[in-house]
PDB file of C-alpha atoms and ligand atoms in Angstrom:
ATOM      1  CA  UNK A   1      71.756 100.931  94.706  1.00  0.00           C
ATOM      2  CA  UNK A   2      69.335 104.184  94.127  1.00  0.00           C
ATOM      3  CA  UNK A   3      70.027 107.721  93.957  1.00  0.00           C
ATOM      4  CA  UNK A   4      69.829 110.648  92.000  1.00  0.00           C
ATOM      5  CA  UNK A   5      70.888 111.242  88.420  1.00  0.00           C
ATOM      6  CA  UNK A   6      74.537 112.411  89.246  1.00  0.00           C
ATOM      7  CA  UNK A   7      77.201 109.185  89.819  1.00  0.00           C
ATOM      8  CA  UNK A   8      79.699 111.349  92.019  1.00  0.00           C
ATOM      9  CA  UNK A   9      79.335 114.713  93.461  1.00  0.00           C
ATOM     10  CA  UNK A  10      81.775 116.791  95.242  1.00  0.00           C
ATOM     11  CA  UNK A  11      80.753 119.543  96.354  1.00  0.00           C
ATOM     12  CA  UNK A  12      82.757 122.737  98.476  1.00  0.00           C
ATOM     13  CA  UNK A  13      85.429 121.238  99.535  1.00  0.00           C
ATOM     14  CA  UNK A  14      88.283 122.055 101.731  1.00  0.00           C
ATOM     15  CA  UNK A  15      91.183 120.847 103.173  1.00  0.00           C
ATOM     16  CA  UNK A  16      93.929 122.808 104.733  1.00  0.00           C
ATOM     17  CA  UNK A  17      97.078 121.349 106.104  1.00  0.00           C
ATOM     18  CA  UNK A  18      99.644 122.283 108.776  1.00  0.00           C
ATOM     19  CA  UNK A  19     102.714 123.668 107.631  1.00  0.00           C
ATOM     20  CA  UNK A  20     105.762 122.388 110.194  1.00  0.00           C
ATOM     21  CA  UNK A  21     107.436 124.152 112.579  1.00  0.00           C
ATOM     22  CA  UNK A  22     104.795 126.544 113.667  1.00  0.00           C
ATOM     23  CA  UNK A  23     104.570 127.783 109.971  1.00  0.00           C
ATOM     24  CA  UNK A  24     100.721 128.193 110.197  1.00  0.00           C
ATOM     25  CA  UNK A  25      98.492 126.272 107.835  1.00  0.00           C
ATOM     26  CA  UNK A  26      97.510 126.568 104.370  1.00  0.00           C
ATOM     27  CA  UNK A  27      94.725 125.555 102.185  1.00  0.00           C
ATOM     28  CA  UNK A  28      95.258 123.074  99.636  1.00  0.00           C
ATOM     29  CA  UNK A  29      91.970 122.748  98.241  1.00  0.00           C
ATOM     30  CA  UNK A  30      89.891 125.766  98.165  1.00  0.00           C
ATOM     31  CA  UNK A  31      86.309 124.924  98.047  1.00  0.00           C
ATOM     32  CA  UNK A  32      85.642 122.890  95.171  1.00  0.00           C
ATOM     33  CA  UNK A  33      82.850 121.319  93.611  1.00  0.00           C
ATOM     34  CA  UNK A  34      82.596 118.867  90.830  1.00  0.00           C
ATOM     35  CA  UNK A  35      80.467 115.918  89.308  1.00  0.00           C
ATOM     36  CA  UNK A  36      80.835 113.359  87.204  1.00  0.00           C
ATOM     37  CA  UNK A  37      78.310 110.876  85.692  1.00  0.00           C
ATOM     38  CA  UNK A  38      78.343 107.382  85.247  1.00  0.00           C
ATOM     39  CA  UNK A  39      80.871 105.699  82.503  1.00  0.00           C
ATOM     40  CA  UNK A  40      82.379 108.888  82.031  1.00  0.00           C
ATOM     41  CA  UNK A  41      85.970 109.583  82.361  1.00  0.00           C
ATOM     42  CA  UNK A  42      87.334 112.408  83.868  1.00  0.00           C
ATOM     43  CA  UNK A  43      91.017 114.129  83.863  1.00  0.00           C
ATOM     44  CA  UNK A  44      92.261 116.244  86.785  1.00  0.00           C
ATOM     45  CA  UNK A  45      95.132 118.145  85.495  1.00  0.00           C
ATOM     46  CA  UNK A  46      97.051 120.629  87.172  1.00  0.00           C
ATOM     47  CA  UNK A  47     100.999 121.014  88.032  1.00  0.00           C
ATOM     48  CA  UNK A  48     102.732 119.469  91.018  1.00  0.00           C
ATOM     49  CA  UNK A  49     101.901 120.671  94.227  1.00  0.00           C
ATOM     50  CA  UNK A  50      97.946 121.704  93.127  1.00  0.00           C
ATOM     51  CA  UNK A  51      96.275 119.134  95.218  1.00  0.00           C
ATOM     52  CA  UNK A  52      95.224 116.412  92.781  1.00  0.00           C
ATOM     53  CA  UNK A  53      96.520 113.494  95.092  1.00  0.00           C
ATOM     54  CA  UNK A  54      95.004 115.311  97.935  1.00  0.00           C
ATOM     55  CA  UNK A  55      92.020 115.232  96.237  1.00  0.00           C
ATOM     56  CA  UNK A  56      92.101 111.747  94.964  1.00  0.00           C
ATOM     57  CA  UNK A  57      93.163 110.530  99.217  1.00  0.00           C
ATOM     58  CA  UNK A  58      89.686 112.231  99.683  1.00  0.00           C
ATOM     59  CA  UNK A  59      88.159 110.273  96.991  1.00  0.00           C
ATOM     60  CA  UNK A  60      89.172 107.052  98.066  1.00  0.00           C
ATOM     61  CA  UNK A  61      88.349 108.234 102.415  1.00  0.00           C
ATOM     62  CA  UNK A  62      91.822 107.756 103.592  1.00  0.00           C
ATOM     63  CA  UNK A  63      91.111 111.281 105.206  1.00  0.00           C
ATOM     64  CA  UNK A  64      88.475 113.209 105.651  1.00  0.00           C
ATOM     65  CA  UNK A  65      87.911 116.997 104.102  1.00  0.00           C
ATOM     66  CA  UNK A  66      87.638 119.984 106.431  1.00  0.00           C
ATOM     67  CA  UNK A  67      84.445 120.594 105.299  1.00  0.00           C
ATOM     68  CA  UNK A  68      82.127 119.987 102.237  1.00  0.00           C
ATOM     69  CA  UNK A  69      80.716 116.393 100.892  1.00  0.00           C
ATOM     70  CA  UNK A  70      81.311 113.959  98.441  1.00  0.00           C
ATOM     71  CA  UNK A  71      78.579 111.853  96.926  1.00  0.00           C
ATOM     72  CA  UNK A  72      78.527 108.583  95.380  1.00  0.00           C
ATOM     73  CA  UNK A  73      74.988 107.823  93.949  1.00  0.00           C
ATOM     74  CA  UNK A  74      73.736 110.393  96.226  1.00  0.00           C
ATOM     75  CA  UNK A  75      75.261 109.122  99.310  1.00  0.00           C
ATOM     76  CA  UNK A  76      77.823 110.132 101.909  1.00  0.00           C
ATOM     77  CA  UNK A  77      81.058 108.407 101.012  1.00  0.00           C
ATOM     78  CA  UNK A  78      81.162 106.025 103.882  1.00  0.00           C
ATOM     79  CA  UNK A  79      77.388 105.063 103.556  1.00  0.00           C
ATOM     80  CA  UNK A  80      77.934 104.012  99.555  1.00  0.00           C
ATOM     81  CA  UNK A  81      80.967 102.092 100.415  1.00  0.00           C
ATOM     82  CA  UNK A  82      78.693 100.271 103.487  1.00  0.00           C
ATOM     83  CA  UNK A  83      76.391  99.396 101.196  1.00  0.00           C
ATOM     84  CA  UNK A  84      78.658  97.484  98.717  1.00  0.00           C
ATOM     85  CA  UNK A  85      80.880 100.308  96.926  1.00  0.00           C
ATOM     86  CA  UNK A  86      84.125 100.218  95.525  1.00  0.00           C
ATOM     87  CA  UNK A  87      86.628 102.490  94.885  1.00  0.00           C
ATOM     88  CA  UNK A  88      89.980 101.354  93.508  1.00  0.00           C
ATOM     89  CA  UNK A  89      93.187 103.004  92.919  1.00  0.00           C
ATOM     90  CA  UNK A  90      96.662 103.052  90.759  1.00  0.00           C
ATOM     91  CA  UNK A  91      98.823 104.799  91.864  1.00  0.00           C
ATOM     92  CA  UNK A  92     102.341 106.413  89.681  1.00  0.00           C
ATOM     93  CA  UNK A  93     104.783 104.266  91.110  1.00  0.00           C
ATOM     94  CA  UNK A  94     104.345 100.998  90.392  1.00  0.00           C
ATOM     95  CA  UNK A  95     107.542  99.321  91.455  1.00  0.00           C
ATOM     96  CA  UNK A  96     106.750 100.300  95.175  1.00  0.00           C
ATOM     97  CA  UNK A  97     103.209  99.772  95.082  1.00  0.00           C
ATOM     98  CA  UNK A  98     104.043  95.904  94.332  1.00  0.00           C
ATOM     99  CA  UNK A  99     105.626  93.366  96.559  1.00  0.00           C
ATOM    100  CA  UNK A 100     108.779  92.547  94.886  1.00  0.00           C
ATOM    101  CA  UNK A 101     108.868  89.121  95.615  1.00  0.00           C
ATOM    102  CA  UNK A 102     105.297  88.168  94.021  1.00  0.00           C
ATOM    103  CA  UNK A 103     104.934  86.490  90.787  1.00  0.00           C
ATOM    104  CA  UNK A 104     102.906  88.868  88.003  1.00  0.00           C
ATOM    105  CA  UNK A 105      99.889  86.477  89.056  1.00  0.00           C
ATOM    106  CA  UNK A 106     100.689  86.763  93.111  1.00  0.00           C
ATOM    107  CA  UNK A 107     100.548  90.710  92.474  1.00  0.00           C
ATOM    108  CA  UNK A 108      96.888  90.314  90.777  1.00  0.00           C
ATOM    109  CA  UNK A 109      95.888  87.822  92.918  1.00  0.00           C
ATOM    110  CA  UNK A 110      96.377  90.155  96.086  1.00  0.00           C
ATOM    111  CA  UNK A 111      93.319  92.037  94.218  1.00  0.00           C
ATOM    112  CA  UNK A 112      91.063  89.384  95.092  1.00  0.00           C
ATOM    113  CA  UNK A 113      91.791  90.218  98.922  1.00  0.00           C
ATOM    114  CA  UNK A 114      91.385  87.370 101.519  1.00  0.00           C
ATOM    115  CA  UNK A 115      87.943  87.053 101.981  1.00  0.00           C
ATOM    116  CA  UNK A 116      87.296  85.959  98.682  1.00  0.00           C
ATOM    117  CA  UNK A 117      85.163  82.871  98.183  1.00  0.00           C
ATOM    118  CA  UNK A 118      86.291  81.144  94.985  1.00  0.00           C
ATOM    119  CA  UNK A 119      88.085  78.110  94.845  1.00  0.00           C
ATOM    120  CA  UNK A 120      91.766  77.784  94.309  1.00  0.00           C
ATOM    121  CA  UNK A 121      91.237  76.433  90.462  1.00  0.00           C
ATOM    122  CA  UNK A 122      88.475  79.385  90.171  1.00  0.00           C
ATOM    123  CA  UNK A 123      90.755  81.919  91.811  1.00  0.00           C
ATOM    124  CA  UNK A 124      93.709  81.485  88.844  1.00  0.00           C
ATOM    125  CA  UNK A 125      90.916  81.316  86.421  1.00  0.00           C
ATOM    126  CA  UNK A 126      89.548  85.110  87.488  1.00  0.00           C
ATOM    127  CA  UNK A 127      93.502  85.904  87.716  1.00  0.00           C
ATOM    128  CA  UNK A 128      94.137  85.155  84.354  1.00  0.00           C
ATOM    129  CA  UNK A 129      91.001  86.926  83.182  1.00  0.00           C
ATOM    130  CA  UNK A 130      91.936  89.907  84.775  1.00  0.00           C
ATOM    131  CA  UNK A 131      95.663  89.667  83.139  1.00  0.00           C
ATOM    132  CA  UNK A 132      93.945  89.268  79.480  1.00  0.00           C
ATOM    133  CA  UNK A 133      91.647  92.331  80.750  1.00  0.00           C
ATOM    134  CA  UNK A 134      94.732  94.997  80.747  1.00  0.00           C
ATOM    135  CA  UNK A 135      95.987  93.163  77.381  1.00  0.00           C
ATOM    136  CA  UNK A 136      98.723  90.844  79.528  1.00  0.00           C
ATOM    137  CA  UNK A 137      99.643  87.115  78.610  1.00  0.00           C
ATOM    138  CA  UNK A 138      98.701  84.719  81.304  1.00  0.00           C
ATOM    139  CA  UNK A 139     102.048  83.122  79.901  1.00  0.00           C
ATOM    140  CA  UNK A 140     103.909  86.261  81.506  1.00  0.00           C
ATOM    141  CA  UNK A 141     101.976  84.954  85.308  1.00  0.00           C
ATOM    142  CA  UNK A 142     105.118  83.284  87.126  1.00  0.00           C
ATOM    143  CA  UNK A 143     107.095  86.397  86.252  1.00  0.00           C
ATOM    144  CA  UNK A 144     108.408  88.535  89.341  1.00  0.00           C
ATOM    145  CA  UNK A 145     108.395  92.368  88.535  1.00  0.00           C
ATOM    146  CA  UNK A 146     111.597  93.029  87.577  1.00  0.00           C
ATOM    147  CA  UNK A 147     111.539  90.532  84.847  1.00  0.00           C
ATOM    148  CA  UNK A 148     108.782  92.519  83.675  1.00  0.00           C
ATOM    149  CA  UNK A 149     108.887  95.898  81.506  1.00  0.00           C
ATOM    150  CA  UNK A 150     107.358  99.269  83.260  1.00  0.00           C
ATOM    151  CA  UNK A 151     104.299  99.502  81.720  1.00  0.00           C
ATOM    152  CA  UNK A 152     103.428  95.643  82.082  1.00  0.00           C
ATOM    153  CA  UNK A 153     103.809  96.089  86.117  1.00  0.00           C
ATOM    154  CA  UNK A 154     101.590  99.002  85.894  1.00  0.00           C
ATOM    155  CA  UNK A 155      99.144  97.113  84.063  1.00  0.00           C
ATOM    156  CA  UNK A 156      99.336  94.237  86.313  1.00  0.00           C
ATOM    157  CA  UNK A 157      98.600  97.008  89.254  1.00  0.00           C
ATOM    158  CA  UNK A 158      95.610  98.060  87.099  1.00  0.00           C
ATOM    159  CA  UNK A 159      94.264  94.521  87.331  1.00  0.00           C
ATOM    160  CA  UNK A 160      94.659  93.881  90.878  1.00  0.00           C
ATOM    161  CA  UNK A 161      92.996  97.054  91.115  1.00  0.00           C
ATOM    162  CA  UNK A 162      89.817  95.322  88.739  1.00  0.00           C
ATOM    163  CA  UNK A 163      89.644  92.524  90.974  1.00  0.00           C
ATOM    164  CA  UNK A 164      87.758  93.975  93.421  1.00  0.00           C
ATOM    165  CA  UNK A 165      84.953  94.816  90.621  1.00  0.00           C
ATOM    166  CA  UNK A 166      84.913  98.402  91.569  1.00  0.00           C
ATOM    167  CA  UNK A 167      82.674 101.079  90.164  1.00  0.00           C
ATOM    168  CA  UNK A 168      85.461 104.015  90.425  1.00  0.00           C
ATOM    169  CA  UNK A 169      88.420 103.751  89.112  1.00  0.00           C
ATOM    170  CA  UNK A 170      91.213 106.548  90.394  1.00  0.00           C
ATOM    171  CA  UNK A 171      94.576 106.547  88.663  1.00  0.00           C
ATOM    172  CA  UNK A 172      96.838 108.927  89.862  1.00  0.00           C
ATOM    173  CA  UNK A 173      99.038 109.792  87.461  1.00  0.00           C
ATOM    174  CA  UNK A 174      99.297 106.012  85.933  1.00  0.00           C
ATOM    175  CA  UNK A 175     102.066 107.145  83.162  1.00  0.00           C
ATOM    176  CA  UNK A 176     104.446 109.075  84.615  1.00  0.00           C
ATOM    177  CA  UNK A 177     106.922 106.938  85.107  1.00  0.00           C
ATOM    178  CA  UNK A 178     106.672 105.221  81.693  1.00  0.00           C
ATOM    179  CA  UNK A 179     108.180 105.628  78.261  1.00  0.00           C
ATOM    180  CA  UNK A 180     105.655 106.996  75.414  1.00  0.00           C
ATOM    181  CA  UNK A 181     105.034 103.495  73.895  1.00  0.00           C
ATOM    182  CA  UNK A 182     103.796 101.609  77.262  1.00  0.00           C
ATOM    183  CA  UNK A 183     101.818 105.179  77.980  1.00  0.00           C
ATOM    184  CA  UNK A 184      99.839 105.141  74.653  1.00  0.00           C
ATOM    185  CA  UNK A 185      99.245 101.081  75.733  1.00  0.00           C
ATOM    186  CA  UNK A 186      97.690 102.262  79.008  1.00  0.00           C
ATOM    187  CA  UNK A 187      96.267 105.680  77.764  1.00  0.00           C
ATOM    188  CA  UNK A 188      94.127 102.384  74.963  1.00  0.00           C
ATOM    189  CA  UNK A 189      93.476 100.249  78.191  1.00  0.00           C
ATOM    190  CA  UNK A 190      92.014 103.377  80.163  1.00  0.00           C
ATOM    191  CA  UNK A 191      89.697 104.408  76.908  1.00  0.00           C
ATOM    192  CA  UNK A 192      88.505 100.648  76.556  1.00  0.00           C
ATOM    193  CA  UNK A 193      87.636 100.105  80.275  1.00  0.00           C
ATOM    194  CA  UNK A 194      85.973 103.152  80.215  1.00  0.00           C
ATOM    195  CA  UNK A 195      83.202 101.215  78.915  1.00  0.00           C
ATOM    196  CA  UNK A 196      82.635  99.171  82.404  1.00  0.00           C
ATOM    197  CA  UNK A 197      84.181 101.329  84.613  1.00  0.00           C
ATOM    198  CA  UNK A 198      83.956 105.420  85.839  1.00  0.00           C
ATOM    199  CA  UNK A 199      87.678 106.469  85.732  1.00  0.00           C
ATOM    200  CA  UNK A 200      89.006 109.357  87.018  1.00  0.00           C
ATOM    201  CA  UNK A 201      92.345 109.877  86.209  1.00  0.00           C
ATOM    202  CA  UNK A 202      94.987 112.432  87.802  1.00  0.00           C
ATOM    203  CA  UNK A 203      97.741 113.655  85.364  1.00  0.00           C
ATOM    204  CA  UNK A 204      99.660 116.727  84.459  1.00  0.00           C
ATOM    205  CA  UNK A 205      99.400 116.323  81.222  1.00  0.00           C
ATOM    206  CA  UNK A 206      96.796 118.160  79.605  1.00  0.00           C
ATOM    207  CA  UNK A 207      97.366 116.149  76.251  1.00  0.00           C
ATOM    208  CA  UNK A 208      96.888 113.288  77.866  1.00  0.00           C
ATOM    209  CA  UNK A 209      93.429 114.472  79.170  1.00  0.00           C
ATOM    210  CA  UNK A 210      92.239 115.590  75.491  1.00  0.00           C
ATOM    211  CA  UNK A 211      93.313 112.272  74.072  1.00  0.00           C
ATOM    212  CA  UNK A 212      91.352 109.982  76.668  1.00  0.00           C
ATOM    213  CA  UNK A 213      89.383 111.946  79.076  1.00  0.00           C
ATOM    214  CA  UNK A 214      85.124 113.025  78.352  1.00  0.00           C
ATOM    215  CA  UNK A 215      85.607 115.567  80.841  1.00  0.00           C
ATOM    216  CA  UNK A 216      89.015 117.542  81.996  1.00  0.00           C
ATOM    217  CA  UNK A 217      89.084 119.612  85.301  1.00  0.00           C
ATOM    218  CA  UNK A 218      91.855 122.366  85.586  1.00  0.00           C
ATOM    219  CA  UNK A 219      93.667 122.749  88.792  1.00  0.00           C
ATOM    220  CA  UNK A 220      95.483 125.337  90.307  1.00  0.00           C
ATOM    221  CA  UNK A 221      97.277 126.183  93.927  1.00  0.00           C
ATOM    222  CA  UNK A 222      93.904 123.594  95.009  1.00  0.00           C
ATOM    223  CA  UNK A 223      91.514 126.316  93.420  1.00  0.00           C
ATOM    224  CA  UNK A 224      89.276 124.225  90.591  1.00  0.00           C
ATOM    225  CA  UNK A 225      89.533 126.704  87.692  1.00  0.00           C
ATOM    226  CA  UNK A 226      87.449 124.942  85.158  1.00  0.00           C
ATOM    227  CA  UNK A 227      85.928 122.085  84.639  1.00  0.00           C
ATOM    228  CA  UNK A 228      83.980 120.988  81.463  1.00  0.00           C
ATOM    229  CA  UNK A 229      83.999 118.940  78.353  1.00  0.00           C
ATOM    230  CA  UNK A 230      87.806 118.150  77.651  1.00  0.00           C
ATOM    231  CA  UNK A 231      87.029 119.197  73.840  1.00  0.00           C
ATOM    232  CA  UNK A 232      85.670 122.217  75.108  1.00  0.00           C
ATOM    233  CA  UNK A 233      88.243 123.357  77.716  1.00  0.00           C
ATOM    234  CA  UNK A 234      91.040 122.265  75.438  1.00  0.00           C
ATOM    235  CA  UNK A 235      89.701 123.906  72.392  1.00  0.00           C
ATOM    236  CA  UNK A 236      87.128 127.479  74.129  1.00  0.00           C
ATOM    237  CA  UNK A 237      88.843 127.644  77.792  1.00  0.00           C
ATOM    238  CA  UNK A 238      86.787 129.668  79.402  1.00  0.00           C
ATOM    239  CA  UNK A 239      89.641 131.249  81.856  1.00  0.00           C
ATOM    240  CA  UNK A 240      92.711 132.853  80.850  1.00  0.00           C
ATOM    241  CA  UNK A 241      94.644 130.416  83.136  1.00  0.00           C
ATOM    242  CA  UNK A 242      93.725 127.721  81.301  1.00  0.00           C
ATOM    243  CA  UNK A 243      94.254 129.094  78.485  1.00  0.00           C
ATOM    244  CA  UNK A 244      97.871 129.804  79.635  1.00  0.00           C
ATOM    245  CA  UNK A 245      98.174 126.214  81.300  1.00  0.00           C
ATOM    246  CA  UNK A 246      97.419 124.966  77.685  1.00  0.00           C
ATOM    247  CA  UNK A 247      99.252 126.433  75.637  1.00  0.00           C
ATOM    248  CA  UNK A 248     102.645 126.227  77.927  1.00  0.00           C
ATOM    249  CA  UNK A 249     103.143 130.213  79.268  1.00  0.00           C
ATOM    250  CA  UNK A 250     102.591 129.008  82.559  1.00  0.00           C
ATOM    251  CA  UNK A 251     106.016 127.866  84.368  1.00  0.00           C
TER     252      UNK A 251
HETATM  253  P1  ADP B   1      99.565 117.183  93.374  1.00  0.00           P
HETATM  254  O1  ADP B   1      99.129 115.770  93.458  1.00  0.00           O
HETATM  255  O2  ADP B   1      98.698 118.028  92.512  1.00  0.00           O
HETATM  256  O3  ADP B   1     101.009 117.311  93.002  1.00  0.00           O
HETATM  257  P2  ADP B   1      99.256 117.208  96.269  1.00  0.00           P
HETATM  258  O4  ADP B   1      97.821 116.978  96.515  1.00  0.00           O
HETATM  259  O5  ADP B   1     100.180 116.068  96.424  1.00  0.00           O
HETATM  260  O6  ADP B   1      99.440 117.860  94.821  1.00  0.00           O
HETATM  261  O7  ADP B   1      99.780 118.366  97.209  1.00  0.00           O
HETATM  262  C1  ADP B   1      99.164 119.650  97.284  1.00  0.00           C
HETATM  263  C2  ADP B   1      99.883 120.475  98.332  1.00  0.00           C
HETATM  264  O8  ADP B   1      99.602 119.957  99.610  1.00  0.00           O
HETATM  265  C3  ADP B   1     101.394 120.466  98.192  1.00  0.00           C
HETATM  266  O9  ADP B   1     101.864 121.753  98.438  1.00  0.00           O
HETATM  267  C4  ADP B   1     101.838 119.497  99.259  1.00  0.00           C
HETATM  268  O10 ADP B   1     103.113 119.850  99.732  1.00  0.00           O
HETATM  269  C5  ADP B   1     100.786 119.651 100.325  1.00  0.00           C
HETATM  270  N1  ADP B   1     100.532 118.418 101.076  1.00  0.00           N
HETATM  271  C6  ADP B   1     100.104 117.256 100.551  1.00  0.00           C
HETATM  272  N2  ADP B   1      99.933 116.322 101.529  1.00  0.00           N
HETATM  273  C7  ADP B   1     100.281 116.934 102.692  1.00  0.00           C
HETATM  274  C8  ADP B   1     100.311 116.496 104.065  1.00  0.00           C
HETATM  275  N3  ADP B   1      99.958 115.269 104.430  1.00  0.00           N
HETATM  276  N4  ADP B   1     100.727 117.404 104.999  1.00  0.00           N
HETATM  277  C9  ADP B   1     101.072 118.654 104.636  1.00  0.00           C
HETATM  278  N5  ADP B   1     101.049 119.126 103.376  1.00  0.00           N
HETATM  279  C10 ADP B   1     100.659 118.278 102.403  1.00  0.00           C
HETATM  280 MG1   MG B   2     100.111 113.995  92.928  1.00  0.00          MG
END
């Protein structure tokens, strides 16, 4: 695939939704622009309610912006992914973003979609490569979910996501839901597939950004405050309301 030097560009965008009931509508992300090169791992950080997920639906074309453009290797969104491009996605829960009734291996598996052409013996092969991938036994494979901790479920949802060999990764807000010990686990898995992979990954957790994440964008009330180096917004913000957001005043 050609294009220019920049791996994803978004540039002005907006998106404003409806508020119920006649309330109007109001703007949840307020023109912004942002790019991010290839290999290189990005945090979007920002509270609840800033329009991280809203950005990351726009991301992955489940709806389209209001106005403005987002560029994969120079191309329209739906052109790149025509021509062969992938875009996966974790998502926080991952109890309800699994089937509860398939096996560890069933759930990865489901990566590999229907239309893929290995064989059957070739198919558990790439299954249990992609469960070593995100550091899990292939011993653990005829486990169902609940028999499973939190953070080995979300790595098995990290793997299905790998099956489709994507070139973006999007995990929206992958810990949450986990205790400190399986987040530092998946915090090391996101660093180390950084190496094969462009990850952008949604949290509210600014210390998780400056512990994994090249670049960190701020995010407030769907404005994009800041964006640059994580060492450097972490460490010489830039804005006062980063400043504010890092150190805990805001709240
Ligand atoms: P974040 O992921 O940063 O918590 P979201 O992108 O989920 O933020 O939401 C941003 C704002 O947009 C919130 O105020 C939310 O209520 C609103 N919002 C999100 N999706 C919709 C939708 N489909 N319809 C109306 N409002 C929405
Ligand atoms: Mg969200």
């Amino acid at each position: 695939m050609s294009g220019g030097d920049t791996f994803l560009s978004v540039r002005d965008i907006w998106k404003t939704y409806a508020i119920p009931h006649g309330g109007g509508s109001r703007p949840v992300l307020r023109g912004l622009d942002f790019c991010l090169e290839r290999g290189e791992m990005a945090g979007l950080v920002g509270e609840s309610g800033s329009g991280k997920s809203t950005l990351a639906r726009l991301l992955l074309g489940l709806e389209p912006p209001d106005s403005g453009t987002v560029l994969l290797e120079g191309q329209p969104l739906r052109q790149w992914r025509a021509r062969g491009g992938r875009l996966s996605v974790v998502f926080q829960d991952y109890m309800t973003s699994v089937n509860p009734g398939f096996t560890l291996a069933e759930v990865v598996d489901e990566g590999l979609g229907p239309g893929c052409r290995l064989s059957r013996r070739e198919r558990r092969r790439e299954v249990d490569r992609l469960l070593e991938r995100v550091g899990l036994s292939p011993l653990l494979s005829g486990r169902l979910p609940h028999e499973l901790s939190g953070g080995q479920v979300q790595r098995a949802c990290i793997a299905r996501a790998l099956a489709v060999q994507p070139q973006v990764l999007l995990m929206d807000e992958p810990t949450s839901a986990l205790d400190p010990i399986s987040t530092s686990k998946i915090e090391e898995l996101a660093t180390n597939l950084k190496e094969q992979y462009t990850i952008i990954i949604v949290t509210h957790n600014m210390q998780q950004a400056l512990r994994i994440s090249d670049k960190t964008a701020f995010f407030l009330l769907g404005e994009l405050i800041e964006y640059d180096d994580t060492q450097t917004l972490f460490y010489q913000p830039k804005e006062k309301r980063t400043e504010d957001y890092i150190t805990g005043r805001f709240g």
